[in-house]
Short mmCIF file of C-alpha atoms and ligand atoms in Angstrom, two decimals:
data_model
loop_
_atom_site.label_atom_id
_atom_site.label_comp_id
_atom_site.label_asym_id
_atom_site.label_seq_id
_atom_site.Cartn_x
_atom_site.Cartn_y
_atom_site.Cartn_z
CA UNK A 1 0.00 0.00 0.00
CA UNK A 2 1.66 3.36 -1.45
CA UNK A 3 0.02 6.35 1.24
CA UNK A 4 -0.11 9.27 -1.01
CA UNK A 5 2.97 12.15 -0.56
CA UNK A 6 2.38 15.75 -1.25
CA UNK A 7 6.04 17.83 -1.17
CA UNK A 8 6.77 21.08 -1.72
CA UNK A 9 9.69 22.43 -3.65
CA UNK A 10 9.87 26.05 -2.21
CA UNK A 11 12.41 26.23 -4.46
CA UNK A 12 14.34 29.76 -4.54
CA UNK A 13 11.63 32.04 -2.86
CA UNK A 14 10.91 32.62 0.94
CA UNK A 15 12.21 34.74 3.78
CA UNK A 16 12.09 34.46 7.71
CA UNK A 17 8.67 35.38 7.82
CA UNK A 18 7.24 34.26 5.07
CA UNK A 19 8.11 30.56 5.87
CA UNK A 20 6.80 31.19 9.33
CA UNK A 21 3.18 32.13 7.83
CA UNK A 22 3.47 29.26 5.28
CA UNK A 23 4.76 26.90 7.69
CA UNK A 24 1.89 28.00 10.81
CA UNK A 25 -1.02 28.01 7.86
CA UNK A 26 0.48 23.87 6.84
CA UNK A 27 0.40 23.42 10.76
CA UNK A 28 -2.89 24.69 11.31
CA UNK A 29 -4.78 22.38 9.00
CA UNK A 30 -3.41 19.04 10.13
CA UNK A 31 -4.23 16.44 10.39
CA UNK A 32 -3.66 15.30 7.03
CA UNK A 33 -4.17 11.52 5.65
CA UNK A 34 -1.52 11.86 2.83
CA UNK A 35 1.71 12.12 3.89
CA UNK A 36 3.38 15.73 4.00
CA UNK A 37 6.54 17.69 3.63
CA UNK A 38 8.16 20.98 2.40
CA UNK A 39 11.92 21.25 0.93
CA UNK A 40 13.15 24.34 2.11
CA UNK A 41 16.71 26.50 0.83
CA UNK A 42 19.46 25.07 2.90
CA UNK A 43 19.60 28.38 5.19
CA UNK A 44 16.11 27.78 6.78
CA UNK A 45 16.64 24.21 7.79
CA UNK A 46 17.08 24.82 10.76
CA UNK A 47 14.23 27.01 11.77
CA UNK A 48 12.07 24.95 9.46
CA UNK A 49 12.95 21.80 11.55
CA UNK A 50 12.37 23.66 14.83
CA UNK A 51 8.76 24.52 13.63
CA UNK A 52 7.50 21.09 12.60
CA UNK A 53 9.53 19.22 15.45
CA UNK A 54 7.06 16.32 16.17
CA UNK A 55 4.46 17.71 13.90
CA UNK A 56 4.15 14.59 11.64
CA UNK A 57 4.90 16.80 8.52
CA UNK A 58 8.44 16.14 7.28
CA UNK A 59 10.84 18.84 5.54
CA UNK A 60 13.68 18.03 3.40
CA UNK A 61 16.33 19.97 0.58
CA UNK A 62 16.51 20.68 -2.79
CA UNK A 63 19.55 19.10 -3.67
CA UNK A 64 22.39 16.99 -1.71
CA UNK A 65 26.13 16.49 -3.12
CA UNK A 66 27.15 13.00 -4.38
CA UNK A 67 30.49 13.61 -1.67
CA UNK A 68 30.69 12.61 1.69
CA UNK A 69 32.70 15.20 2.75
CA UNK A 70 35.68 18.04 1.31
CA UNK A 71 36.86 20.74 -0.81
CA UNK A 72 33.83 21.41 -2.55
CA UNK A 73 33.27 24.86 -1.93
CA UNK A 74 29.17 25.81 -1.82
CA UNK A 75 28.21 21.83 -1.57
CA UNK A 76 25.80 20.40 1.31
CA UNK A 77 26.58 16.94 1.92
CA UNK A 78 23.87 14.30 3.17
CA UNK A 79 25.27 13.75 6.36
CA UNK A 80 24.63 17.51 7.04
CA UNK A 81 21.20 16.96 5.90
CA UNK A 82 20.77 14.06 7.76
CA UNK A 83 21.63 16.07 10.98
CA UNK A 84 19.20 18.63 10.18
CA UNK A 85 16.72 16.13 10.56
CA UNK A 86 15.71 15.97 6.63
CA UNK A 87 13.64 13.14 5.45
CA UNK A 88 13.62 13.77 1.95
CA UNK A 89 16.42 15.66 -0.41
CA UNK A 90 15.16 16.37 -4.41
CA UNK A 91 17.80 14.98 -6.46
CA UNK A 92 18.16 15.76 -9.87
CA UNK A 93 15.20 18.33 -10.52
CA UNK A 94 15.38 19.69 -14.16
CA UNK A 95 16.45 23.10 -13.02
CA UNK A 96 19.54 21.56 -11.80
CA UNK A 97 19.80 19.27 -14.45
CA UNK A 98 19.44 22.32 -17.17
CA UNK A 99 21.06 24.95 -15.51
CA UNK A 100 23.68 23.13 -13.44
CA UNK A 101 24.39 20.65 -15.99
CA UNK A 102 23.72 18.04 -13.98
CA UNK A 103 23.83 14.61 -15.68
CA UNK A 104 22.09 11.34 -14.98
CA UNK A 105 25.19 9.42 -13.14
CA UNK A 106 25.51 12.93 -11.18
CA UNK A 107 21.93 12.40 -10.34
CA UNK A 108 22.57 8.83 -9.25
CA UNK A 109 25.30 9.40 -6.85
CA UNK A 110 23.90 12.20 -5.54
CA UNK A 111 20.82 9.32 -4.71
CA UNK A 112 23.28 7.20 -3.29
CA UNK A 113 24.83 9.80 -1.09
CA UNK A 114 21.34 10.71 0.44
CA UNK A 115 19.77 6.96 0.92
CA UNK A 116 23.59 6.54 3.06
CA UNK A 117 22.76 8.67 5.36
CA UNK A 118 19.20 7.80 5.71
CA UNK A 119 17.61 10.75 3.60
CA UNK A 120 14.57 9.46 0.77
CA UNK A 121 16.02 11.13 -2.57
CA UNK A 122 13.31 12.68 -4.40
CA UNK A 123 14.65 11.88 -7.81
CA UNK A 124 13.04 13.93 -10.56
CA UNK A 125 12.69 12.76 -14.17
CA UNK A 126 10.79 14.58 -17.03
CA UNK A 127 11.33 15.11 -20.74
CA UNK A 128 11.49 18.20 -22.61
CA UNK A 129 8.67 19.69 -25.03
CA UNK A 130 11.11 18.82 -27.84
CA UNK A 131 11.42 15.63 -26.85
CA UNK A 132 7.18 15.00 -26.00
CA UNK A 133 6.96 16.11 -29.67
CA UNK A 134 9.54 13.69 -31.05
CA UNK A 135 7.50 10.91 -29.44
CA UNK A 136 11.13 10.42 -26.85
CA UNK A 137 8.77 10.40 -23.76
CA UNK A 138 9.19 6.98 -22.57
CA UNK A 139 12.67 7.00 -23.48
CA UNK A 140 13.87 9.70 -21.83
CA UNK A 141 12.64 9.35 -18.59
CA UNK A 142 13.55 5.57 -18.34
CA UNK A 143 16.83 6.57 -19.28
CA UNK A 144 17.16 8.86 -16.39
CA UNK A 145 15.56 6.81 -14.12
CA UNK A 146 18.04 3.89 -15.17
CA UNK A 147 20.95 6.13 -14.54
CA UNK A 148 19.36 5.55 -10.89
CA UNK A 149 18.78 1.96 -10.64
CA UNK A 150 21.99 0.61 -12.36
CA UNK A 151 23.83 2.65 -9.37
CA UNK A 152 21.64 1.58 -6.34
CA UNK A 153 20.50 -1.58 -6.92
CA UNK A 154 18.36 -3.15 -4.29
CA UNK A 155 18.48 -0.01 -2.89
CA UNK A 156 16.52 1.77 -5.79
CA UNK A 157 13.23 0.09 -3.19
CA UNK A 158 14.24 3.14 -1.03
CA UNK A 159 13.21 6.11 -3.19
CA UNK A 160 10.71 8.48 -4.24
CA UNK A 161 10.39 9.10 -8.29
CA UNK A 162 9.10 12.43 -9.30
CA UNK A 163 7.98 12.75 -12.91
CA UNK A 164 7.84 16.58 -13.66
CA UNK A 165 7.77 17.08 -17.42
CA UNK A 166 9.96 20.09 -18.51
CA UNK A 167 7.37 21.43 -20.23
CA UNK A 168 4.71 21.54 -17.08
CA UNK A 169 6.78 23.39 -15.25
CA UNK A 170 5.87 26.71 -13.85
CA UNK A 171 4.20 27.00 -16.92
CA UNK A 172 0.21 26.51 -15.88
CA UNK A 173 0.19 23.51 -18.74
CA UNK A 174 -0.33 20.30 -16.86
CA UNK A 175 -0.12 17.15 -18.47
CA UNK A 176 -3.20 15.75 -18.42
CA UNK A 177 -3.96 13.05 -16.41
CA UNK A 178 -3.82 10.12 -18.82
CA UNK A 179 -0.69 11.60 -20.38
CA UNK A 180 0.99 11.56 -16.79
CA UNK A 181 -0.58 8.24 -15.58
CA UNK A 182 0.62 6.40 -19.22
CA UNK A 183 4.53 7.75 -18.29
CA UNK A 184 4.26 6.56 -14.27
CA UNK A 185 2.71 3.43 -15.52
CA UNK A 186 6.09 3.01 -17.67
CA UNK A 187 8.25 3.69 -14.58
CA UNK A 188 6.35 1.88 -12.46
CA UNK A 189 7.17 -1.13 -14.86
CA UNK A 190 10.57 -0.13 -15.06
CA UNK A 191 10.93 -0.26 -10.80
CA UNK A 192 9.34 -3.13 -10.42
CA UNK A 193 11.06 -5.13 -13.24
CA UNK A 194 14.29 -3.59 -11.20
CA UNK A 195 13.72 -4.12 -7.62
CA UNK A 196 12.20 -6.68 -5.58
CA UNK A 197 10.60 -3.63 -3.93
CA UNK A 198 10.38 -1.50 -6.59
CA UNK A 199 6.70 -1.71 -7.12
CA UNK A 200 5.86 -0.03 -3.63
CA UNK A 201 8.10 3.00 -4.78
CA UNK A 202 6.38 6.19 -4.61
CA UNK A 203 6.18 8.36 -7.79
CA UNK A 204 4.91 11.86 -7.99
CA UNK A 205 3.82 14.08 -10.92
CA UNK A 206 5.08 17.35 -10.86
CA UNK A 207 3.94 20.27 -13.36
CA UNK A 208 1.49 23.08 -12.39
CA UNK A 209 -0.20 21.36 -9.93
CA UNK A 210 -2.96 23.39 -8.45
CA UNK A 211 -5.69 23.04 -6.26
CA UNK A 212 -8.12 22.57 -9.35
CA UNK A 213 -6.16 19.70 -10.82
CA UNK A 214 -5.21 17.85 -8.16
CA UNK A 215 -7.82 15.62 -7.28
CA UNK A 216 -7.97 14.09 -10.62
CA UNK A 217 -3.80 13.75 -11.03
CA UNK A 218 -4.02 12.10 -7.35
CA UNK A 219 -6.85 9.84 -8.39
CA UNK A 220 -4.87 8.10 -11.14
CA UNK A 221 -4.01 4.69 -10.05
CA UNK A 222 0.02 5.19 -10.54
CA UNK A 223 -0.04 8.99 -9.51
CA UNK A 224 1.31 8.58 -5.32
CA UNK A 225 0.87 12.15 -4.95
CA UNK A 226 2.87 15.43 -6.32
CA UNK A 227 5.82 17.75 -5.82
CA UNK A 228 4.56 21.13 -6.20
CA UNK A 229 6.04 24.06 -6.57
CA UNK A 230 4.47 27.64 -6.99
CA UNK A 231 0.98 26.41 -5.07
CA UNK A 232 3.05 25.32 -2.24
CA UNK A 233 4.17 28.86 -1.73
CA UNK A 234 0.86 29.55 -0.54
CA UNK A 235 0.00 27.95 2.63
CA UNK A 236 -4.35 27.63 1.61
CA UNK A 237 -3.39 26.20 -2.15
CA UNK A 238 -0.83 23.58 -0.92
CA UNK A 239 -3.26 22.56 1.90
CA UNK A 240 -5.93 22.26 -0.63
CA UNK A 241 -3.17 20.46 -2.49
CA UNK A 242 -2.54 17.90 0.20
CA UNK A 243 -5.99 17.17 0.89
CA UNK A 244 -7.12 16.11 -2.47
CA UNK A 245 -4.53 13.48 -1.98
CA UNK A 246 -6.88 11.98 0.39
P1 13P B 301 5.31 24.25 -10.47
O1 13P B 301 4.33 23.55 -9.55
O2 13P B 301 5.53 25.69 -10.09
O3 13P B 301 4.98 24.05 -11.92
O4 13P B 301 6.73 23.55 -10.24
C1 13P B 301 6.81 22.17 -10.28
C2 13P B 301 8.15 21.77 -9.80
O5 13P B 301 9.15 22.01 -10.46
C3 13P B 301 8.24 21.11 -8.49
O6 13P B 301 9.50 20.58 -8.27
#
């Protein structure tokens, strides 16, 4: 039994206060029945931890580095996270991947660093527009999503996929639900043909999620929930958000 898992990606945006409001108005509307977390910027870890201590809602980063420790000036490594209490850490979200060049073996150790130190990785696949149109879908994302399993193994059981087409993003076009439920379906054959566990692995659409859509994303039977970005920046959208997951 997959319970459902709403995250948000806060992504660059927030301040001191603001996260306070967003994180009281999450707080305020518990209990949920979906599992629930938030991935802050590294600098409000801290107070984000202190504020849902206990609280059943789990926070997490945007990113973790594929070292364990070193010279790499500007990296947070997954032990750090780890000690900050994080649950979850997005690996290889396509803003990284385009702007960052990050590749998919980057994207796989980075997984590998975070499951070592007890930390989910949120490990984001999605294709570009170019590559919907060229009819590359399928291909793309089971390509990145190999990148993950040939590296962990066994371990690959341990994650969360997030499938977030390029296009979807930040954009207000969703993919509709079929078109998102045929691409889980494909890497929910993928896990399970990889992992004895691999079946029970949570995987997330991400894209424009909004209140209005959500129900009917959630409701598809290999959609586990969604990582959402600009409606989790409001605290009564990404409550909306995490109750239509059920
Ligand atoms: P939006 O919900 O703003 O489209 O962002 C999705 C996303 O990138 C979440 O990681």
């Amino acid at each position: 039994m997959r319970n459902k898992l709403v995250v948000g990606n806060w992504k660059m945006h927030g301040s001191r206060p603001a996260n306070a409001e967003l994180l009281a108005g999450i707080l305020a509307a518990r209990p949920y029945a979906a599992d629930v977390a938030v991935c802050a910027p590294f600098p409000y870890l801290g107070e984000t931890a202190v504020a849902l201590a206990a609280s059943g809602i789990g926070w997490g980063a945007q990113d973790c580095s594929a070292h364990e420790q070193g010279a790499y000036t500007g990296e947070v490594s997954a032990a750090m996270l780890a000690e900050c209490g994080c649950r979850y850490a997005i690996v290889g979200h396509s803003e990284r991947r385009a702007y960052h060049a990050e590749s998919d073996s980057l994207v796989a150790d980075k997984a590998a660093a975070a499951l070592a130190h007890g930390v989910t990785p949120i490990v984001c696949v999605g294709e570009t527009l170019a590559e919907r149109d060229a009819g590359r879908t399928e291909e793309v994302v089971a390509r990145q999503l190999a990148a993950a399993i040939d590296k962990l193994g066994e371990r690959v059981a341990g994650i969360v996929v997030a499938y977030e087409p390029v296009w979807a993003i930040g954009t207000g076009r969703t993919a509709t639900p079929a078109q998102a439920q045929q691409v889980h379906r494909a890497l929910r054959a993928q896990l399970q043909a990889a992992a004895a566990g691999g079946g029970g692995v949570r995987i997330l659409y991400g894209g424009s999620v909004k209140p209005d859509n959500a129900a009917e994303l959630f409701g598809q039977p290999d959609i586990d929930g969604g990582l959402i970005g600009g409606a989790s920046l409001k605290a009564v959208d990404f409550v909306a958000i995490c109750r239509a997951a059920g």
